[in-house]
Amino acid sequence: MPTRPPLLNIENLTTSFYTNDTVVQAVRGVNLHVNQAEILAIVGESGCGKSVTALSILRLISMPPGRFDSGQIKFNNHDLLSLSEADMQKVRGNDISMIFQEPMTSLNPIFTIGDQIGEAITQHQSATGAEARKQTLELLHKVSIPSPEIRIDQYPHELSGGMKQRVMIAIAIACRPALLIADEPTTALDVTIQDQILSLLSSLKEDSEMSILLITHNLGIVAQFADRVNVMYSGKIVEEATVDSLFENPMHPYTRGLLNSLPKDDSELKLESISGAVPHPAFLPKGCAFHPRCKDAIPRCQQQPPLTNTTKENTHKVACWLYEEGGEDPQ
Ligand code: SF4
């Protein structure tokens, strides 16, 4: 059990988008925390609110149309939602950095990678050109770019997709952030390179005690690299557990559906998919948002959203009526 308070603690966060005729709640009363030096994964299908949660942490939501309707985002015990924009700018890049899934579009094609990493260094600390170049070479080495002395003067188009993502990681860790948010960091890369990038993030966490918020739709990646996991559906966290607990005892029917759709070693096994589609956030069904797709739904599910329950050991939380008193475990 962690002895230090969480590095990041989100309480009751609701992020909405207001247009002339609709209000879309993309994140609905989310509670989550990231401990010091751990990898927390948020997993869920496209449109479930995981990226909006990440962008909310860094306050990168355009306002309007976006708005924080409720909640707190406490980082090192300071509420990021109450900081001035000037203070928030100091947090971005210094304390919290983010890498995105598309390294190809995140790097500027007209500057060398050395210029771009060097800029991240000089933006946040006073360093001479020579010092920034020395630190840039160290960072390229740290993210395992071969021949850093040559690569430092190359342009993004001269690098492979995997190397570009390593450069993005070098930029993100240039100021030794306490928290790195990685939003689908390997989606655009092939499988072998995916593993290398995630192993790199994992070793950076070990070496520097950095915490990582890993956003992914891939439970296989969660199993391999995360310490804890939050499963998200229609803007809510529906299950939270350590990775071991989630894979040994998935409780929420949605999580079970995601696990059943993972390829198994036995190629004879047929993959199951979850029927139906994620509802549009402007038109959520009443009650539990998952009920139109849930094989285990009971009448109550159509009427009231479920509460979140915690297991006796306090290691596993689930929001599902089946675990209310009197409900039955459908296993
Ligand atoms: Fe299924 Fe009901 Fe649980 Fe929602 S609350 S996941 S509909 S059983």
mmCIF file of C-alpha atoms and ligand atoms in Angstrom:
data_model
loop_
_atom_site.group_PDB
_atom_site.id
_atom_site.type_symbol
_atom_site.label_atom_id
_atom_site.label_comp_id
_atom_site.label_asym_id
_atom_site.label_seq_id
_atom_site.Cartn_x
_atom_site.Cartn_y
_atom_site.Cartn_z
ATOM 1 C CA MET A 1 0.000 0.000 0.000
ATOM 2 C CA PRO A 2 1.315 3.475 -0.801
ATOM 3 C CA THR A 3 2.574 5.445 2.188
ATOM 4 C CA ARG A 4 2.843 8.778 0.385
ATOM 5 C CA PRO A 5 -0.254 10.766 -0.621
ATOM 6 C CA PRO A 6 -1.252 10.472 -4.284
ATOM 7 C CA LEU A 7 0.621 12.719 -6.691
ATOM 8 C CA LEU A 8 -2.594 13.421 -8.592
ATOM 9 C CA ASN A 9 -6.055 13.196 -7.110
ATOM 10 C CA ILE A 10 -9.121 13.912 -9.231
ATOM 11 C CA GLU A 11 -12.395 14.305 -7.368
ATOM 12 C CA ASN A 12 -15.838 14.414 -8.953
ATOM 13 C CA LEU A 13 -14.618 15.914 -12.249
ATOM 14 C CA THR A 14 -17.292 16.750 -14.807
ATOM 15 C CA THR A 15 -16.127 18.219 -18.127
ATOM 16 C CA SER A 16 -18.837 19.282 -20.573
ATOM 17 C CA PHE A 17 -19.080 20.859 -24.000
ATOM 18 C CA TYR A 18 -21.841 23.413 -24.559
ATOM 19 C CA THR A 19 -23.180 24.157 -28.017
ATOM 20 C CA ASN A 20 -26.280 26.149 -28.994
ATOM 21 C CA ASP A 21 -28.641 23.256 -28.581
ATOM 22 C CA THR A 22 -26.836 20.502 -26.677
ATOM 23 C CA VAL A 23 -24.717 19.865 -23.618
ATOM 24 C CA VAL A 24 -22.347 16.945 -23.947
ATOM 25 C CA GLN A 25 -20.908 15.633 -20.678
ATOM 26 C CA ALA A 26 -17.743 13.905 -21.862
ATOM 27 C CA VAL A 27 -16.457 13.247 -18.316
ATOM 28 C CA ARG A 28 -19.089 12.631 -15.622
ATOM 29 C CA GLY A 29 -18.105 12.795 -11.978
ATOM 30 C CA VAL A 30 -14.749 11.058 -12.352
ATOM 31 C CA ASN A 31 -12.695 10.167 -9.276
ATOM 32 C CA LEU A 32 -9.222 8.787 -9.785
ATOM 33 C CA HIS A 33 -5.751 9.085 -8.365
ATOM 34 C CA VAL A 34 -2.196 8.433 -9.498
ATOM 35 C CA ASN A 35 0.296 7.403 -6.833
ATOM 36 C CA GLN A 36 3.941 8.414 -6.798
ATOM 37 C CA ALA A 37 6.069 6.328 -9.167
ATOM 38 C CA GLU A 38 3.312 4.152 -10.563
ATOM 39 C CA ILE A 39 1.763 3.567 -13.968
ATOM 40 C CA LEU A 40 -1.982 4.058 -13.839
ATOM 41 C CA ALA A 41 -3.851 3.025 -16.984
ATOM 42 C CA ILE A 42 -7.200 4.393 -18.095
ATOM 43 C CA VAL A 43 -8.707 1.906 -20.513
ATOM 44 C CA GLY A 44 -11.852 2.119 -22.631
ATOM 45 C CA GLU A 45 -13.206 2.375 -26.155
ATOM 46 C CA SER A 46 -12.943 5.512 -28.331
ATOM 47 C CA GLY A 47 -15.213 8.264 -27.111
ATOM 48 C CA CYS A 48 -15.389 7.026 -23.494
ATOM 49 C CA GLY A 49 -13.855 10.238 -22.127
ATOM 50 C CA LYS A 50 -10.311 9.081 -21.392
ATOM 51 C CA SER A 51 -8.578 11.672 -23.588
ATOM 52 C CA VAL A 52 -10.866 14.464 -22.324
ATOM 53 C CA THR A 53 -9.868 13.453 -18.778
ATOM 54 C CA ALA A 54 -6.192 13.771 -19.746
ATOM 55 C CA LEU A 55 -6.685 17.129 -21.468
ATOM 56 C CA SER A 56 -8.675 18.360 -18.447
ATOM 57 C CA ILE A 57 -5.700 17.645 -16.163
ATOM 58 C CA LEU A 58 -3.519 19.965 -18.247
ATOM 59 C CA ARG A 59 -6.413 22.377 -18.802
ATOM 60 C CA LEU A 60 -6.029 22.012 -22.550
ATOM 61 C CA ILE A 61 -9.788 21.972 -23.169
ATOM 62 C CA SER A 62 -10.961 24.911 -25.337
ATOM 63 C CA MET A 63 -13.270 27.094 -23.283
ATOM 64 C CA PRO A 64 -15.824 27.702 -24.703
ATOM 65 C CA PRO A 65 -17.269 25.302 -25.778
ATOM 66 C CA GLY A 66 -15.730 23.282 -22.910
ATOM 67 C CA ARG A 67 -16.438 23.885 -19.243
ATOM 68 C CA PHE A 68 -15.542 22.230 -15.930
ATOM 69 C CA ASP A 69 -18.933 21.816 -14.310
ATOM 70 C CA SER A 70 -17.625 20.338 -11.074
ATOM 71 C CA GLY A 71 -14.628 18.839 -9.376
ATOM 72 C CA GLN A 72 -11.058 19.302 -8.306
ATOM 73 C CA ILE A 73 -7.799 18.140 -9.872
ATOM 74 C CA LYS A 74 -5.271 18.134 -7.064
ATOM 75 C CA PHE A 75 -1.640 17.829 -8.078
ATOM 76 C CA ASN A 76 0.776 17.783 -5.143
ATOM 77 C CA ASN A 77 -2.227 18.969 -3.140
ATOM 78 C CA HIS A 78 -2.843 22.121 -5.252
ATOM 79 C CA ASP A 79 -6.060 22.321 -7.232
ATOM 80 C CA LEU A 80 -5.047 22.837 -10.862
ATOM 81 C CA LEU A 81 -8.516 24.137 -11.719
ATOM 82 C CA SER A 82 -8.025 27.153 -9.479
ATOM 83 C CA LEU A 83 -4.563 28.159 -10.786
ATOM 84 C CA SER A 84 -4.119 31.250 -12.972
ATOM 85 C CA GLU A 85 -3.236 30.559 -16.605
ATOM 86 C CA ALA A 86 0.307 31.860 -15.940
ATOM 87 C CA ASP A 87 0.775 29.372 -13.071
ATOM 88 C CA MET A 88 -0.757 26.591 -15.145
ATOM 89 C CA GLN A 89 1.788 27.265 -17.877
ATOM 90 C CA LYS A 90 4.558 26.655 -15.355
ATOM 91 C CA VAL A 91 2.974 23.306 -14.461
ATOM 92 C CA ARG A 92 2.799 22.193 -18.121
ATOM 93 C CA GLY A 93 6.109 20.765 -19.190
ATOM 94 C CA ASN A 94 7.770 21.389 -15.803
ATOM 95 C CA ASP A 95 5.645 19.191 -13.541
ATOM 96 C CA ILE A 96 3.282 17.425 -15.937
ATOM 97 C CA SER A 97 4.098 16.566 -19.562
ATOM 98 C CA MET A 98 2.107 14.799 -22.214
ATOM 99 C CA ILE A 99 2.901 12.663 -25.235
ATOM 100 C CA PHE A 100 0.330 12.029 -27.937
ATOM 101 C CA GLN A 101 -0.318 9.126 -30.293
ATOM 102 C CA GLU A 102 0.837 10.909 -33.441
ATOM 103 C CA PRO A 103 4.558 11.694 -33.281
ATOM 104 C CA MET A 104 4.487 12.397 -37.018
ATOM 105 C CA THR A 105 2.337 15.484 -36.580
ATOM 106 C CA SER A 106 3.638 16.569 -33.176
ATOM 107 C CA LEU A 107 7.165 17.388 -34.378
ATOM 108 C CA ASN A 108 7.871 20.503 -36.443
ATOM 109 C CA PRO A 109 9.243 19.388 -39.836
ATOM 110 C CA ILE A 110 11.397 22.504 -40.357
ATOM 111 C CA PHE A 111 13.526 22.236 -37.195
ATOM 112 C CA THR A 112 16.086 19.589 -36.295
ATOM 113 C CA ILE A 113 15.245 17.293 -33.425
ATOM 114 C CA GLY A 114 18.130 18.860 -31.486
ATOM 115 C CA ASP A 115 16.506 22.289 -31.856
ATOM 116 C CA GLN A 116 13.150 20.946 -30.683
ATOM 117 C CA ILE A 117 14.478 19.115 -27.616
ATOM 118 C CA GLY A 118 16.787 22.066 -26.845
ATOM 119 C CA GLU A 119 13.805 24.438 -26.943
ATOM 120 C CA ALA A 120 11.974 22.306 -24.364
ATOM 121 C CA ILE A 121 15.039 22.582 -22.115
ATOM 122 C CA THR A 122 15.593 26.348 -22.478
ATOM 123 C CA GLN A 123 11.869 27.138 -22.117
ATOM 124 C CA HIS A 124 11.874 25.827 -18.574
ATOM 125 C CA GLN A 125 15.401 26.370 -17.283
ATOM 126 C CA SER A 126 18.229 28.816 -17.874
ATOM 127 C CA ALA A 127 20.758 26.919 -19.960
ATOM 128 C CA THR A 128 23.293 28.189 -22.501
ATOM 129 C CA GLY A 129 23.175 26.784 -26.044
ATOM 130 C CA ALA A 130 26.119 24.497 -25.253
ATOM 131 C CA GLU A 131 24.499 23.226 -22.026
ATOM 132 C CA ALA A 132 21.187 22.599 -23.819
ATOM 133 C CA ARG A 133 23.001 20.625 -26.544
ATOM 134 C CA LYS A 134 24.822 18.532 -23.938
ATOM 135 C CA GLN A 135 21.522 17.798 -22.149
ATOM 136 C CA THR A 136 19.852 17.026 -25.487
ATOM 137 C CA LEU A 137 22.528 14.419 -26.260
ATOM 138 C CA GLU A 138 22.016 12.890 -22.800
ATOM 139 C CA LEU A 139 18.250 12.748 -23.387
ATOM 140 C CA LEU A 140 18.659 11.111 -26.812
ATOM 141 C CA HIS A 141 20.911 8.554 -25.163
ATOM 142 C CA LYS A 142 18.379 8.026 -22.357
ATOM 143 C CA VAL A 143 15.561 7.304 -24.820
ATOM 144 C CA SER A 144 17.855 4.860 -26.668
ATOM 145 C CA ILE A 145 18.240 6.716 -29.944
ATOM 146 C CA PRO A 146 21.237 5.175 -31.714
ATOM 147 C CA SER A 147 24.088 7.515 -32.739
ATOM 148 C CA PRO A 148 22.721 10.569 -30.911
ATOM 149 C CA GLU A 149 25.615 12.743 -32.164
ATOM 150 C CA ILE A 150 24.331 12.256 -35.726
ATOM 151 C CA ARG A 151 20.603 12.187 -34.986
ATOM 152 C CA ILE A 152 20.672 15.468 -33.048
ATOM 153 C CA ASP A 153 21.153 17.432 -36.288
ATOM 154 C CA GLN A 154 18.597 15.515 -38.334
ATOM 155 C CA TYR A 155 15.075 16.578 -39.272
ATOM 156 C CA PRO A 156 11.952 14.594 -38.311
ATOM 157 C CA HIS A 157 11.504 13.172 -41.846
ATOM 158 C CA GLU A 158 14.886 11.431 -41.502
ATOM 159 C CA LEU A 159 13.651 9.379 -38.520
ATOM 160 C CA SER A 160 11.418 6.289 -38.341
ATOM 161 C CA GLY A 161 8.028 6.454 -36.547
ATOM 162 C CA GLY A 162 9.466 4.714 -33.470
ATOM 163 C CA MET A 163 12.402 7.115 -33.297
ATOM 164 C CA LYS A 164 10.092 10.120 -33.642
ATOM 165 C CA GLN A 165 8.078 8.863 -30.673
ATOM 166 C CA ARG A 166 11.349 8.482 -28.700
ATOM 167 C CA VAL A 167 12.118 12.123 -29.557
ATOM 168 C CA MET A 168 8.661 13.126 -28.298
ATOM 169 C CA ILE A 169 9.390 11.267 -25.061
ATOM 170 C CA ALA A 170 12.761 13.065 -24.796
ATOM 171 C CA ILE A 171 10.933 16.414 -25.166
ATOM 172 C CA ALA A 172 8.339 15.370 -22.586
ATOM 173 C CA ILE A 173 10.902 14.312 -19.972
ATOM 174 C CA ALA A 174 13.346 17.165 -20.681
ATOM 175 C CA CYS A 175 12.351 18.950 -17.480
ATOM 176 C CA ARG A 176 11.974 15.799 -15.390
ATOM 177 C CA PRO A 177 8.218 16.011 -14.857
ATOM 178 C CA ALA A 178 6.703 14.254 -11.859
ATOM 179 C CA LEU A 179 3.822 13.046 -14.044
ATOM 180 C CA LEU A 180 3.873 11.993 -17.683
ATOM 181 C CA ILE A 181 0.546 11.580 -19.459
ATOM 182 C CA ALA A 182 0.859 9.188 -22.400
ATOM 183 C CA ASP A 183 -2.258 9.248 -24.589
ATOM 184 C CA GLU A 184 -2.274 6.116 -26.787
ATOM 185 C CA PRO A 185 1.500 6.582 -27.250
ATOM 186 C CA THR A 186 1.982 3.544 -29.479
ATOM 187 C CA THR A 187 -1.198 3.341 -31.550
ATOM 188 C CA ALA A 188 0.496 4.638 -34.695
ATOM 189 C CA LEU A 189 3.445 2.224 -34.368
ATOM 190 C CA ASP A 190 3.909 -1.404 -35.308
ATOM 191 C CA VAL A 191 3.786 -4.064 -32.603
ATOM 192 C CA THR A 192 7.533 -4.588 -32.013
ATOM 193 C CA ILE A 193 8.133 -0.853 -31.764
ATOM 194 C CA GLN A 194 5.095 -0.547 -29.428
ATOM 195 C CA ASP A 195 6.774 -2.915 -26.990
ATOM 196 C CA GLN A 196 10.064 -1.030 -27.150
ATOM 197 C CA ILE A 197 8.396 2.342 -26.479
ATOM 198 C CA LEU A 198 6.341 0.990 -23.563
ATOM 199 C CA SER A 199 9.402 -0.755 -22.095
ATOM 200 C CA LEU A 200 11.236 2.561 -22.366
ATOM 201 C CA LEU A 201 8.447 4.371 -20.471
ATOM 202 C CA SER A 202 8.484 1.627 -17.856
ATOM 203 C CA SER A 203 12.244 1.919 -17.321
ATOM 204 C CA LEU A 204 12.003 5.728 -17.129
ATOM 205 C CA LYS A 205 9.440 5.290 -14.363
ATOM 206 C CA GLU A 206 11.797 2.938 -12.490
ATOM 207 C CA ASP A 207 14.873 5.144 -12.928
ATOM 208 C CA SER A 208 13.360 8.524 -12.135
ATOM 209 C CA GLU A 209 10.353 7.667 -9.933
ATOM 210 C CA MET A 210 8.167 9.423 -12.480
ATOM 211 C CA SER A 211 4.446 8.585 -12.418
ATOM 212 C CA ILE A 212 2.729 7.772 -15.695
ATOM 213 C CA LEU A 213 -0.922 8.089 -16.652
ATOM 214 C CA LEU A 214 -1.247 5.709 -19.584
ATOM 215 C CA ILE A 215 -4.315 6.086 -21.762
ATOM 216 C CA THR A 216 -5.089 3.134 -23.966
ATOM 217 C CA HIS A 217 -7.857 1.058 -25.502
ATOM 218 C CA ASN A 218 -5.640 -2.033 -25.299
ATOM 219 C CA LEU A 219 -5.966 -4.309 -22.246
ATOM 220 C CA GLY A 220 -2.959 -6.331 -23.422
ATOM 221 C CA ILE A 221 -0.798 -3.219 -22.917
ATOM 222 C CA VAL A 222 -2.403 -2.654 -19.501
ATOM 223 C CA ALA A 223 -1.550 -6.226 -18.414
ATOM 224 C CA GLN A 224 2.057 -5.840 -19.448
ATOM 225 C CA PHE A 225 2.920 -2.342 -18.284
ATOM 226 C CA ALA A 226 0.487 -0.843 -15.756
ATOM 227 C CA ASP A 227 0.371 -1.144 -11.957
ATOM 228 C CA ARG A 228 -3.283 -0.156 -11.545
ATOM 229 C CA VAL A 229 -6.136 0.368 -13.954
ATOM 230 C CA ASN A 230 -9.340 2.379 -14.251
ATOM 231 C CA VAL A 231 -11.891 1.121 -16.775
ATOM 232 C CA MET A 232 -13.908 3.961 -18.281
ATOM 233 C CA TYR A 233 -17.262 3.817 -20.043
ATOM 234 C CA SER A 234 -19.420 6.739 -21.227
ATOM 235 C CA GLY A 235 -17.546 9.321 -19.191
ATOM 236 C CA LYS A 236 -17.467 7.355 -15.914
ATOM 237 C CA ILE A 237 -14.977 5.104 -14.172
ATOM 238 C CA VAL A 238 -16.825 1.787 -13.911
ATOM 239 C CA GLU A 239 -14.073 -0.341 -12.351
ATOM 240 C CA GLU A 240 -10.814 0.378 -10.556
ATOM 241 C CA ALA A 241 -8.291 -2.199 -9.392
ATOM 242 C CA THR A 242 -4.684 -3.281 -9.353
ATOM 243 C CA VAL A 243 -3.814 -4.954 -12.633
ATOM 244 C CA ASP A 244 -3.515 -8.363 -10.942
ATOM 245 C CA SER A 245 -6.901 -8.017 -9.264
ATOM 246 C CA LEU A 246 -8.611 -6.844 -12.459
ATOM 247 C CA PHE A 247 -7.304 -9.722 -14.563
ATOM 248 C CA GLU A 248 -7.914 -12.343 -11.852
ATOM 249 C CA ASN A 249 -11.374 -11.117 -10.947
ATOM 250 C CA PRO A 250 -12.927 -8.733 -13.484
ATOM 251 C CA MET A 251 -16.184 -7.590 -11.886
ATOM 252 C CA HIS A 252 -17.923 -5.172 -14.241
ATOM 253 C CA PRO A 253 -19.719 -6.780 -17.210
ATOM 254 C CA TYR A 254 -18.062 -4.240 -19.518
ATOM 255 C CA THR A 255 -14.581 -5.196 -18.291
ATOM 256 C CA ARG A 256 -15.441 -8.868 -18.795
ATOM 257 C CA GLY A 257 -16.550 -8.053 -22.321
ATOM 258 C CA LEU A 258 -13.265 -6.256 -23.030
ATOM 259 C CA LEU A 259 -11.291 -9.213 -21.655
ATOM 260 C CA ASN A 260 -13.289 -11.721 -23.678
ATOM 261 C CA SER A 261 -12.494 -9.791 -26.823
ATOM 262 C CA LEU A 262 -8.719 -10.106 -26.221
ATOM 263 C CA PRO A 263 -6.966 -12.677 -28.432
ATOM 264 C CA LYS A 264 -6.094 -15.836 -26.447
ATOM 265 C CA ASP A 265 -3.046 -18.072 -26.915
ATOM 266 C CA ASP A 266 -5.345 -20.860 -28.082
ATOM 267 C CA SER A 267 -6.161 -19.814 -31.627
ATOM 268 C CA GLU A 268 -9.136 -22.213 -31.652
ATOM 269 C CA LEU A 269 -10.950 -19.981 -29.193
ATOM 270 C CA LYS A 270 -13.476 -17.678 -30.772
ATOM 271 C CA LEU A 271 -13.247 -14.012 -29.808
ATOM 272 C CA GLU A 272 -16.360 -12.485 -28.344
ATOM 273 C CA SER A 273 -17.239 -8.899 -28.995
ATOM 274 C CA ILE A 274 -19.507 -6.612 -26.991
ATOM 275 C CA SER A 275 -22.710 -6.152 -28.953
ATOM 276 C CA GLY A 276 -23.942 -2.672 -29.836
ATOM 277 C CA ALA A 277 -21.994 0.576 -29.768
ATOM 278 C CA VAL A 278 -20.940 3.185 -27.231
ATOM 279 C CA PRO A 279 -23.833 5.666 -26.853
ATOM 280 C CA HIS A 280 -23.332 9.249 -28.008
ATOM 281 C CA PRO A 281 -22.597 11.318 -24.876
ATOM 282 C CA ALA A 282 -25.416 13.747 -25.757
ATOM 283 C CA PHE A 283 -27.939 10.889 -25.745
ATOM 284 C CA LEU A 284 -27.039 8.644 -22.837
ATOM 285 C CA PRO A 285 -29.592 6.034 -21.823
ATOM 286 C CA LYS A 286 -31.241 6.437 -18.427
ATOM 287 C CA GLY A 287 -29.815 4.398 -15.558
ATOM 288 C CA CYS A 288 -26.560 2.564 -16.203
ATOM 289 C CA ALA A 289 -25.182 3.837 -19.530
ATOM 290 C CA PHE A 290 -24.013 0.299 -20.348
ATOM 291 C CA HIS A 291 -27.431 -1.337 -19.930
ATOM 292 C CA PRO A 292 -28.399 -1.552 -23.650
ATOM 293 C CA ARG A 293 -25.257 -3.657 -24.226
ATOM 294 C CA CYS A 294 -25.163 -5.571 -20.950
ATOM 295 C CA LYS A 295 -25.977 -9.301 -20.910
ATOM 296 C CA ASP A 296 -26.439 -9.212 -17.125
ATOM 297 C CA ALA A 297 -28.751 -6.195 -16.850
ATOM 298 C CA ILE A 298 -31.572 -6.330 -14.306
ATOM 299 C CA PRO A 299 -34.647 -4.049 -14.316
ATOM 300 C CA ARG A 300 -33.082 -1.578 -11.894
ATOM 301 C CA CYS A 301 -30.238 -0.918 -14.395
ATOM 302 C CA GLN A 302 -32.616 0.956 -16.711
ATOM 303 C CA GLN A 303 -33.820 3.266 -13.959
ATOM 304 C CA GLN A 304 -30.910 4.383 -11.792
ATOM 305 C CA PRO A 305 -27.174 4.785 -12.377
ATOM 306 C CA PRO A 306 -25.254 2.346 -10.134
ATOM 307 C CA LEU A 307 -23.237 3.439 -7.111
ATOM 308 C CA THR A 308 -19.561 2.611 -6.760
ATOM 309 C CA ASN A 309 -18.793 -0.223 -4.340
ATOM 310 C CA THR A 310 -15.474 -1.154 -2.827
ATOM 311 C CA THR A 311 -14.395 -4.706 -2.033
ATOM 312 C CA LYS A 312 -13.634 -5.655 1.579
ATOM 313 C CA GLU A 313 -9.893 -5.571 0.910
ATOM 314 C CA ASN A 314 -10.290 -2.005 -0.423
ATOM 315 C CA THR A 315 -8.352 -2.939 -3.557
ATOM 316 C CA HIS A 316 -11.122 -3.141 -6.104
ATOM 317 C CA LYS A 317 -14.026 -0.790 -6.884
ATOM 318 C CA VAL A 318 -16.909 -1.360 -9.253
ATOM 319 C CA ALA A 319 -19.985 0.610 -10.286
ATOM 320 C CA CYS A 320 -22.618 -2.017 -11.050
ATOM 321 C CA TRP A 321 -25.971 -2.895 -9.467
ATOM 322 C CA LEU A 322 -25.014 -6.581 -9.378
ATOM 323 C CA TYR A 323 -22.700 -5.879 -6.449
ATOM 324 C CA GLU A 324 -25.229 -3.984 -4.378
ATOM 325 C CA GLU A 325 -26.545 -5.778 -1.327
ATOM 326 C CA GLY A 326 -28.932 -8.444 -2.547
ATOM 327 C CA GLY A 327 -27.404 -8.411 -6.032
ATOM 328 C CA GLU A 328 -25.827 -11.544 -7.463
ATOM 329 C CA ASP A 329 -22.389 -12.084 -8.864
ATOM 330 C CA PRO A 330 -23.139 -13.151 -12.433
ATOM 331 C CA GLN A 331 -19.976 -15.317 -12.731
HETATM 332 FE FE1 SF4 B 1 -24.967 -4.297 -16.467
HETATM 333 FE FE2 SF4 B 1 -26.693 -3.331 -14.694
HETATM 334 FE FE3 SF4 B 1 -24.173 -3.662 -13.990
HETATM 335 FE FE4 SF4 B 1 -24.856 -1.728 -15.700
HETATM 336 S S1 SF4 B 1 -25.449 -1.882 -13.548
HETATM 337 S S2 SF4 B 1 -23.171 -3.121 -15.898
HETATM 338 S S3 SF4 B 1 -26.476 -2.736 -16.860
HETATM 339 S S4 SF4 B 1 -25.609 -5.256 -14.561
#
